[in-house]
Coordinates of C-alpha atoms and ligand atoms in Angstrom, one line a residue:
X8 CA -8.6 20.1 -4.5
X9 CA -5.6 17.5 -3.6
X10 CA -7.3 14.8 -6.0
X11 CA -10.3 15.3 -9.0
X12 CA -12.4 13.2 -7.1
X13 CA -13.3 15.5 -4.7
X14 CA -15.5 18.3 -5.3
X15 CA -17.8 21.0 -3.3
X16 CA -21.5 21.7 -4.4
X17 CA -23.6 23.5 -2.6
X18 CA -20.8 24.2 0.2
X19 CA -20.9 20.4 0.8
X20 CA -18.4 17.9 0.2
X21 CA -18.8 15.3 -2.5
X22 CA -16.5 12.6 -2.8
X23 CA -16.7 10.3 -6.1
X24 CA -19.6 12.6 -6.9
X25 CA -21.5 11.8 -3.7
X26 CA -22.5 14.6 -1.0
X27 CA -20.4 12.8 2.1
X28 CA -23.1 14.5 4.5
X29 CA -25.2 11.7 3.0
X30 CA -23.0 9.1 3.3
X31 CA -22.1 9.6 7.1
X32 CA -25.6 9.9 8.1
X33 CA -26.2 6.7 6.3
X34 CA -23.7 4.5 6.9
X35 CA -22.9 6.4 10.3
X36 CA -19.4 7.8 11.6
X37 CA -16.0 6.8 11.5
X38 CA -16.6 5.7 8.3
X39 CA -13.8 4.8 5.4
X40 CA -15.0 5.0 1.9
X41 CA -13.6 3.7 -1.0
X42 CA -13.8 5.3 -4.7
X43 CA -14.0 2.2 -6.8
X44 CA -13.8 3.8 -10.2
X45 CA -10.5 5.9 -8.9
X46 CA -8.8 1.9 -7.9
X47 CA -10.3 0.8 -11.2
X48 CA -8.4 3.9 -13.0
X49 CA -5.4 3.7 -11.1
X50 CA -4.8 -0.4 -12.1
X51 CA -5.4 0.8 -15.6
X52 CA -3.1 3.3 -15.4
X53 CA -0.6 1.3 -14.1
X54 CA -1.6 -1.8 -16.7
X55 CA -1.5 0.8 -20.1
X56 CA 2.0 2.1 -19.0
X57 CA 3.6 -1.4 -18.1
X58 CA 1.9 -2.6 -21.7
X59 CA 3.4 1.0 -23.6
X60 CA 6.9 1.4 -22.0
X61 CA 8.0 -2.6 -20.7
X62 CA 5.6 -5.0 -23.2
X63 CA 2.6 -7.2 -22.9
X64 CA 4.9 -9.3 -20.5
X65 CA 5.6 -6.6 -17.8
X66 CA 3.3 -7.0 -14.6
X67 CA 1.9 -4.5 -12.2
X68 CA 1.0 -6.1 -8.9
X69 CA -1.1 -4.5 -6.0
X70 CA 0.9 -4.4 -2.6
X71 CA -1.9 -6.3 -0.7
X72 CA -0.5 -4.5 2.5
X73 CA -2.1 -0.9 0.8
X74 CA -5.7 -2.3 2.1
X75 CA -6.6 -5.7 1.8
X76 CA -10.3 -6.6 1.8
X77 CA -12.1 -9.0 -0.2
X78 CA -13.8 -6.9 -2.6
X79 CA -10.8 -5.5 -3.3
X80 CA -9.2 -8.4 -4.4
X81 CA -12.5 -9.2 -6.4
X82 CA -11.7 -5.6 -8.3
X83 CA -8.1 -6.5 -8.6
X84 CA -8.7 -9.9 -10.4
X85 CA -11.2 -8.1 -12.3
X86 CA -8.1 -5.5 -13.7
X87 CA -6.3 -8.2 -14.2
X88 CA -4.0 -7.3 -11.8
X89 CA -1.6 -9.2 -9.9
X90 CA -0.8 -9.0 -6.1
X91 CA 2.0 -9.1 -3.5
X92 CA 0.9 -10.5 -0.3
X93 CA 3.2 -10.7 3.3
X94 CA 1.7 -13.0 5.3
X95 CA -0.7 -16.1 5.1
X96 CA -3.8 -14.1 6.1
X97 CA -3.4 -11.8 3.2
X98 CA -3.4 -15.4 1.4
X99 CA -6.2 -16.2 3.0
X100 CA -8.2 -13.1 2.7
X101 CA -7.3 -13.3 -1.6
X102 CA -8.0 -16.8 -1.5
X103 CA -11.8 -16.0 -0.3
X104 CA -12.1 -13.2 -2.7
X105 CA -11.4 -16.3 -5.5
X106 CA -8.5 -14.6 -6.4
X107 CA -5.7 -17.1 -8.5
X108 CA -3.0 -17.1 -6.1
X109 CA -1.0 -18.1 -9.2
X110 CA -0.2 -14.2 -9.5
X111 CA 0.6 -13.7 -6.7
X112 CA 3.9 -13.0 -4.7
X113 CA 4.8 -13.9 -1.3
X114 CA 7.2 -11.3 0.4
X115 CA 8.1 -10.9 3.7
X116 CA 11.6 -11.4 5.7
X117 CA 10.6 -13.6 8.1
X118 CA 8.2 -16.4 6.4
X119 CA 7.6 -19.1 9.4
X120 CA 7.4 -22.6 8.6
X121 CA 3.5 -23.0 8.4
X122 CA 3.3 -19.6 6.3
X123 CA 5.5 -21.6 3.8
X124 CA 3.4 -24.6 3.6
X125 CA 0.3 -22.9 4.0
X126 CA 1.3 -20.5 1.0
X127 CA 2.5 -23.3 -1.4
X128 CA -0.7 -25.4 -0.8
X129 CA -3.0 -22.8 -1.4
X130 CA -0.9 -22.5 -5.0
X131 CA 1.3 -19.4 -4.6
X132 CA 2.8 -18.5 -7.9
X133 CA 5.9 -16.7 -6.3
X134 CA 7.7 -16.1 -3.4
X135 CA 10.2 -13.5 -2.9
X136 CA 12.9 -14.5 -0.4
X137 CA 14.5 -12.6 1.5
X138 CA 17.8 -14.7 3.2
X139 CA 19.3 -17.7 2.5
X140 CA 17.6 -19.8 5.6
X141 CA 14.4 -18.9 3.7
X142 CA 15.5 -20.4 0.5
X143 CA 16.6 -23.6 2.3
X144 CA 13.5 -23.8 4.4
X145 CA 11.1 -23.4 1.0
X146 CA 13.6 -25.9 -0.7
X147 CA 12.7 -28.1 2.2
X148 CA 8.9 -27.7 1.8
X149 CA 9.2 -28.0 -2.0
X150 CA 11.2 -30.8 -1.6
X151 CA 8.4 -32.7 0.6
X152 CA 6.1 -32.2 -1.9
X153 CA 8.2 -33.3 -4.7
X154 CA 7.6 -30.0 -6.6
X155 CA 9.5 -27.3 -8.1
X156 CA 9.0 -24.2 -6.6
X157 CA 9.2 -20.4 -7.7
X158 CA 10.8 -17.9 -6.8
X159 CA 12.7 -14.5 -6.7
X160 CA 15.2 -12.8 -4.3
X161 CA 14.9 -10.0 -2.6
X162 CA 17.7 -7.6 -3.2
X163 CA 19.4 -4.9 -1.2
X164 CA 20.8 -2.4 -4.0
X165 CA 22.0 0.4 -1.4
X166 CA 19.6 3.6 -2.4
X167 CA 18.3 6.2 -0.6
X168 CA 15.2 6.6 -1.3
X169 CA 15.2 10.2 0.2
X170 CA 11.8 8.9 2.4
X171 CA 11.2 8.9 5.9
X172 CA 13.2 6.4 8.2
X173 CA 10.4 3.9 8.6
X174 CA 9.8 3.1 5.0
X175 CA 13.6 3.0 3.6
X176 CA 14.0 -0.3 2.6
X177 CA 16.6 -0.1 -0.2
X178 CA 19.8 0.7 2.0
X179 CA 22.6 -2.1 2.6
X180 CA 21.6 -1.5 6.6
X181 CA 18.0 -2.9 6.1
X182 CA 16.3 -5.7 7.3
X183 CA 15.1 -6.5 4.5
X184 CA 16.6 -8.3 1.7
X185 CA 20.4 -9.5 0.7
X186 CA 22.6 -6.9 -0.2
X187 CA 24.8 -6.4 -3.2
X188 CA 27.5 -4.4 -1.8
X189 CA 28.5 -7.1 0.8
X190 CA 28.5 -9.9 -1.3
X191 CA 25.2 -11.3 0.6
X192 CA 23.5 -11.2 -3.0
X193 CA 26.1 -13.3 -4.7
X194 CA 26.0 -16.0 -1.9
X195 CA 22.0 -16.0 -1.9
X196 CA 22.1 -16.4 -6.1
X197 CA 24.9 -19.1 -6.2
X198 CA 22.9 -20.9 -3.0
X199 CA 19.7 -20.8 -4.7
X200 CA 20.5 -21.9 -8.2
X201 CA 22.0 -25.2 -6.6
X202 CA 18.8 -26.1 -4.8
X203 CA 17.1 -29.0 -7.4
X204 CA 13.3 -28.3 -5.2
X205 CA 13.0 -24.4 -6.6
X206 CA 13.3 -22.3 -9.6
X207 CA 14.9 -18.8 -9.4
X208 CA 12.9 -16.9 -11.3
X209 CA 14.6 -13.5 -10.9
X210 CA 15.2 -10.4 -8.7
X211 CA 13.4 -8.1 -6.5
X212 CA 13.9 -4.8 -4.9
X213 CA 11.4 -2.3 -3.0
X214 CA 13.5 1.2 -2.0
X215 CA 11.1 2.3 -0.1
X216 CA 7.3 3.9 0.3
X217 CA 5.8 7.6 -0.3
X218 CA 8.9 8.1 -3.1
X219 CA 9.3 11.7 -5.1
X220 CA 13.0 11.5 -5.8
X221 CA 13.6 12.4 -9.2
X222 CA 15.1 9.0 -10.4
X223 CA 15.2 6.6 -7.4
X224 CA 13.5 4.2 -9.4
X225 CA 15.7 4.9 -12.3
X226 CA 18.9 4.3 -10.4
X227 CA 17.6 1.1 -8.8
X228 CA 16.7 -0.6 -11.8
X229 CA 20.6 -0.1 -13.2
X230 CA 21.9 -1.3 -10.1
X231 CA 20.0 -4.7 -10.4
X232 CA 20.5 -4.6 -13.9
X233 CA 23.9 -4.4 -13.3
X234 CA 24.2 -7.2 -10.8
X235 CA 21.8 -9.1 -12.9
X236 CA 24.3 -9.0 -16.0
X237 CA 27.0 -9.9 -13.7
X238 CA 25.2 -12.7 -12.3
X239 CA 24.7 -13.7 -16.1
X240 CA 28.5 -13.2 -16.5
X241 CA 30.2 -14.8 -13.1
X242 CA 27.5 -17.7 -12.7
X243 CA 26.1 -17.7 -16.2
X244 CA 22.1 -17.1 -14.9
X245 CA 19.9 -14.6 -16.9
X246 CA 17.4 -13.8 -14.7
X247 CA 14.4 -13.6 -16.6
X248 CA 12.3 -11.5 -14.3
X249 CA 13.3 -8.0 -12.4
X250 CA 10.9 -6.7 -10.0
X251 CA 11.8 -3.2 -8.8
X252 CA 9.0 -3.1 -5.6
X253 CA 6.6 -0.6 -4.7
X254 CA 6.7 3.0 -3.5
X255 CA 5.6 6.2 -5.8
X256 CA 4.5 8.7 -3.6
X257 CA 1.0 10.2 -2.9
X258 CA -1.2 14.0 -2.4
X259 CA -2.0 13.9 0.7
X260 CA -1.8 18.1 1.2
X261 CA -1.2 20.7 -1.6
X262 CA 2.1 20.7 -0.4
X263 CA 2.9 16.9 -2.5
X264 CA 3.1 17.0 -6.1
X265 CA 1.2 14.8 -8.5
X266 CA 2.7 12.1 -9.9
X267 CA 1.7 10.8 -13.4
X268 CA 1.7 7.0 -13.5
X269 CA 2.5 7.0 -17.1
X270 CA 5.4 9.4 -17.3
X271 CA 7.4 7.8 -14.0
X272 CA 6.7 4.3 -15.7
X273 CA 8.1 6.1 -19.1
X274 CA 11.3 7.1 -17.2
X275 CA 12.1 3.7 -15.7
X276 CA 11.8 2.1 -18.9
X277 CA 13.8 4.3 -20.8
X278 CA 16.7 4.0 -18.4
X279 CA 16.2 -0.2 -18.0
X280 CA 16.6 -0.1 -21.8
X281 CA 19.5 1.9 -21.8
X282 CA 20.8 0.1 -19.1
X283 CA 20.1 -3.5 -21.1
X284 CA 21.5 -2.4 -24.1
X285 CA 24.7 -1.2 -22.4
X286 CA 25.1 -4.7 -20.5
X287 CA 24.0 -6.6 -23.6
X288 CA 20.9 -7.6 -22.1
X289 CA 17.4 -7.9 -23.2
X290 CA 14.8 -6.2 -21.0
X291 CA 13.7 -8.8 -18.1
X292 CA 10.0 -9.1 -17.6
X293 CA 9.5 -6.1 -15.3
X294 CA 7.3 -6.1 -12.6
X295 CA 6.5 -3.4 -9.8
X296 CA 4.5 -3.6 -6.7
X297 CA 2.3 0.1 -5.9
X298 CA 0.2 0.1 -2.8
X299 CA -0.5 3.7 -1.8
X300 CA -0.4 4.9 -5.5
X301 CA -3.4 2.8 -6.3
X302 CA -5.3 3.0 -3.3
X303 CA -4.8 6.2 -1.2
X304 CA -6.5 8.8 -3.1
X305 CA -9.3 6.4 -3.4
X306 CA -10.1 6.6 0.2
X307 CA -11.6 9.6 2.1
X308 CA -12.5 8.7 6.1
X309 CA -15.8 10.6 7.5
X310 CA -15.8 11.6 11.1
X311 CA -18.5 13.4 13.3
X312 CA -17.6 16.3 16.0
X313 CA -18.2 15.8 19.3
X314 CA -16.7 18.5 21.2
X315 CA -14.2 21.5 20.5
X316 CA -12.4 22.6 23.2
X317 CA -10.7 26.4 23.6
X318 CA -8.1 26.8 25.6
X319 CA -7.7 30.7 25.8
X320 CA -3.9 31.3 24.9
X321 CA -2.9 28.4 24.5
X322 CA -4.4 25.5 21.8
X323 CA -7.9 24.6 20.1
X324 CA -9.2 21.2 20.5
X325 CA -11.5 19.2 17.6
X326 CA -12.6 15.8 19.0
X327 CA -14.0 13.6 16.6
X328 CA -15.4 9.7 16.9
X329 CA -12.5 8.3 15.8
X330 CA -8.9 8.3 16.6
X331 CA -5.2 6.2 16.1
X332 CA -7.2 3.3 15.8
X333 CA -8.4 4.0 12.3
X334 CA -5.6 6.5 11.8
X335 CA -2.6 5.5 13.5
X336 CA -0.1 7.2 10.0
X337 CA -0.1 10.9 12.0
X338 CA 0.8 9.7 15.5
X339 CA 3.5 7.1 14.0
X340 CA 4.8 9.1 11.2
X341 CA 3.6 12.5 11.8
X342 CA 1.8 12.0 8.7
X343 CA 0.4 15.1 7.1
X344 CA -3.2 15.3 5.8
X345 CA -5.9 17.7 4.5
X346 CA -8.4 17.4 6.3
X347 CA -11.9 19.6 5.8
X348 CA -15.3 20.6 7.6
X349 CA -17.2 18.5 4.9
X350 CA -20.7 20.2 6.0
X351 CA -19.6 23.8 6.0
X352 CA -16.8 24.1 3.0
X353 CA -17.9 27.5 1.9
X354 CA -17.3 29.3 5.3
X355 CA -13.7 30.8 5.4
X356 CA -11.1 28.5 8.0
X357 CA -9.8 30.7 10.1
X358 CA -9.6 29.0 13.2
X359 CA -6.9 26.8 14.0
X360 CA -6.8 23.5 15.9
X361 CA -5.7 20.5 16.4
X362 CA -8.5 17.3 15.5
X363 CA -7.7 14.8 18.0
X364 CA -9.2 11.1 18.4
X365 CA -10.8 9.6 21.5
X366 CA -8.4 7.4 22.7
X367 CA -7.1 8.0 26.0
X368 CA -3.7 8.9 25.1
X369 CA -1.8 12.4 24.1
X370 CA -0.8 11.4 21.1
X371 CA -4.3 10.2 19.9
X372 CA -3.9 13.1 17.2
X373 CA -5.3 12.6 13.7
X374 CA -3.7 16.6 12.7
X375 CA -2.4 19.4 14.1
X376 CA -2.4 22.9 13.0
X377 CA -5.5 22.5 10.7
X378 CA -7.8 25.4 10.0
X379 CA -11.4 25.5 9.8
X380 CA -14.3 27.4 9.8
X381 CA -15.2 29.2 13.4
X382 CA -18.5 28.0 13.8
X383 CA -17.5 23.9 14.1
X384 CA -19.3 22.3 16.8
X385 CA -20.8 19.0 17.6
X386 CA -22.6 17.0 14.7
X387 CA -20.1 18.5 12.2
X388 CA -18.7 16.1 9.6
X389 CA -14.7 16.5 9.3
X390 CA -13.4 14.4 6.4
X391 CA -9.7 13.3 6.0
X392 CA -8.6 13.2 2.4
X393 CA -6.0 10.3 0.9
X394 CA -7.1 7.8 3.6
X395 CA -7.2 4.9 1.3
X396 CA -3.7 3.2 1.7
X397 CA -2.3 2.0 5.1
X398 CA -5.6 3.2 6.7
X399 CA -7.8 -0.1 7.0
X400 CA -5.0 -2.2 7.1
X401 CA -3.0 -0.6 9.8
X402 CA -6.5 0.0 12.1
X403 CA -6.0 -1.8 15.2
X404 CA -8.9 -1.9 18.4
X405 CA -6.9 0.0 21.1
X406 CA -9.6 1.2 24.1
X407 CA -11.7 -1.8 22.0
X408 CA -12.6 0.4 19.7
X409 CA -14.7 -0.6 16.8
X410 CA -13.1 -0.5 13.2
X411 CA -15.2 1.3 11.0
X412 CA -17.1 -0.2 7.7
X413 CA -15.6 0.3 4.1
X414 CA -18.2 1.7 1.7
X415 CA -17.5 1.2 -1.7
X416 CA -18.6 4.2 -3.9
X417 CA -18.7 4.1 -7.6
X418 CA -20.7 5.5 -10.9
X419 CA -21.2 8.6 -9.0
X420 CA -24.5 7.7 -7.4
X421 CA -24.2 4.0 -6.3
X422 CA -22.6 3.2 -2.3
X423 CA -22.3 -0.3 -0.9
X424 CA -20.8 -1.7 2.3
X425 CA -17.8 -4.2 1.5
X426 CA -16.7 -4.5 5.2
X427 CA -19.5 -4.1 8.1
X428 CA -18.8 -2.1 10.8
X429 CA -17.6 -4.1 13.6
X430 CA -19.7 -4.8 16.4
X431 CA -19.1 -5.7 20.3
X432 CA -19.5 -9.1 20.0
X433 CA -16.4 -9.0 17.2
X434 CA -14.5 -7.4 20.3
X435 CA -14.4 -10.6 22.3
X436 CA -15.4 -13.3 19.8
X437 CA -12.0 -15.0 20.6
X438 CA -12.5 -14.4 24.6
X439 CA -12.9 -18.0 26.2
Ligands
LLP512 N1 6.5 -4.0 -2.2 C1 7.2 -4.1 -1.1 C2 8.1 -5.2 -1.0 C3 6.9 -3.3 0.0 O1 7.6 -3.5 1.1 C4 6.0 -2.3 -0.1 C5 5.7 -1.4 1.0 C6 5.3 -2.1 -1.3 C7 5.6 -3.0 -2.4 C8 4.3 -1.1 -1.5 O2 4.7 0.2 -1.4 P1 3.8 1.5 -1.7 O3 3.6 1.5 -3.2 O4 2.5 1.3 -1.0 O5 4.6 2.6 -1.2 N2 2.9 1.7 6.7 C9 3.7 2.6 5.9 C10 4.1 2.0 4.6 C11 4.9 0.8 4.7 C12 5.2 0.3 3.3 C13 6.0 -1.0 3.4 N3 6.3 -1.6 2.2 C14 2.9 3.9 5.7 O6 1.8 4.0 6.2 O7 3.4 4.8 5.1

């Protein structure tokens, strides 16, 4: 199976070490799931290898924009984590969970005004600008509140993450951050270290999401190690923090390879400290942002047939009762995912179809090409696997659809709701 978490007994599908027939007839179809004990290992993972390979200082922070719910942020204070958030409701959302916003990191490239205020008087610890009008405008806000302010920069080093289009971030042509290689980095350090209302704290880059490249990581920490030394050497600022962003890739089929947290932290390391000892530098506290590697494999979504429609020569149809809305990653990415009969796993798949949604729209696919057993009809469960990342968060209410509950799994036996289903009434609540 894609992820050790999953299992079969009795030619039933267990996720977390619970029979998912169970869980959909309890809790009722779509329904996400959550493995708590796989987020719980995957922080751990992340917090042992930053400890081992970067020192007690070095920080792994949860990309909020994974999943954000407030249990989770309850599990993430709990791990000691920190987190990056991108927008004041994420604030918000940690905030209720009691989470200390003092570890946490305020991205985005386009922070309004209110977000600004709203973020530094909730206590932000961080934020990560992204342009030089954002740096004046949270200079002006410090400035009003006669504090000093945090922060880091978001820089552009120029990599290719090798990724698809939508999540390459690193490149000088993005939209996010400034970029070395035209000189937009230098401007944004100089103009920031003369601002008396903010304290530049360091540097940040993200390359980009769903990463295998063998050393993307590698390369983008000596770049902004490089530009940090030269920083140091033109404008005489050590930057005491380096934050090199978010991004190692996921299983979602057979086809993806597993990543080991440990030995991908290992690497960076190794080449930041060859890097540091080359410039003359010491190693910066490093921090990284993972989303998906956290989350995803904790999440499995549980769907129930309705109909399955032949078309003789041409396609196979499986609806099921949910669609884009809680899965919008195939129809806007073309997304791969495994996705399985959960009620019938020991008969042989050998029919082929596409499962489809039940939004009124072509393109309303959750997978195409997937093979499963013959005999799927109505009142079948179909689970899709690595559904915990970009899944909730991204869920939207097109056709006023109801988002589906998060059920929280853990000790192999236990299940509780952490978000409720949503109901009509949350349809229209803000109709006047
Ligand atoms: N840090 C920054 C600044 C980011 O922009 C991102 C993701 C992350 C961290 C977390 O990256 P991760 O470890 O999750 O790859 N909706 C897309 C993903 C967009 C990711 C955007 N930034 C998807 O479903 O694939």
């Amino acid at each position: 199976m894609i992820c050790d978490n999953i299992t079969v007994k009795d030619g039933v599908l267990h996720f977390a070490g619970q029979n998912t027939v169970e869980l959909a007839k309890k809790y009722g179809t779509p329904l996400y799931l959550m493995d708590e004990d796989k987020v719980r290992e995957k922080c751990r993972a992340y917090k042992h290898a930053f400890e081992k390979h970067f020192g007690p200082e070095a920080q792994p922070l949860f990309a909020s924009k994974a999943n954000c719910f407030k249990r989770l942020y309850e599990i993430m204070t709990e791990e000691g984590m920190g987190i990056d958030v991108v927008s004041s409701g994420e604030i918000y959302i940690a905030k209720q969970a009691g989470f200390d916003l003092s570890h946490a990191y305020f991205h985005s490239n386009n922070k309004t005004d209110e977000d600004i205020a709203y973020a530094i008087e909730n206590g932000i610890g961080y934020f990560v600008a992204d342009n030089v009008e954002e740096v004046k405008a949270v200079e002006a806000e410090a400035a009003k509140r006669g504090i000093k302010q945090k922060l880091l920069l978001r820089i552009t080093p120029g990599i290719d993450p090798h990724t698809f289009a939508e999540v390459a971030t690193g490149k000088v042509d993005s939209k996010f951050g400034s970029a070395i290689e035209t000189g937009q980095a230098e401007e944004i350090v100089v103009y920031t270290l003369a601002q008396p209302h903010v304290e530049l704290m360091g540097y940040h880059c993200h390359v980009g999401s769903q990463v295998f490249g063998e050393d993307v990581f590698e390369r983008a920490a000596v770049v902004m190690l490089e530009f940090l030394a030269e920083m140091r050497d033109k404008h005489g600022f050590t930057a005491p923090v380096l934050d090199l962003g978010g991004g190692y890739g996921v299983r979602y089929t057979d086809a993806d390879p597993y990543l080991d947290i440990e030995k991908k932290v290992g690497e960076v390391a190794a080449a930041a400290k060859a890097a540091c000892e080359r410039l003359g530098l010491e190693l910066p506290e490093i921090h990284m942002e993972p989303g998906r590697s956290i989350v995803a494999d904790a999440g499995m979504t549980l769907y129930t047939v309705g109909t399955v429609k032949k078309i003789p020569g041409y396609k196979n149809y499986v609806s099921i009762d949910g669609s884009m809305a809680d899965h919008i990653r195939y129809a806007l990415y073309g997304s791969k995912y495994t996705c399985l009969l959960a009620n019938k796993m020991d008969e042989p798949c050998d029919f082929e179809a596409s499962v489809v949604g039940r939004c009124c729209e072509s393109g309303d696919i959750i997978q195409d090409n997937v093979m499963l057993p013959s005999s799927v009809g109505r009142y079948d469960t179909v689970a899709v696997c690595t559904t915990g990342a970009y899944h909730y968060s991204m869920a939207s209410n097109y056709n006023k659809l109801c988002k589906p509950p998060i059920v929280m799994l853990r000790g192999g036996n236990e299940s509780y709701i952490a978000v409720k289903r949503e109901s009509f009434e949350d349809l229209c609540r803000n109709d006047v």
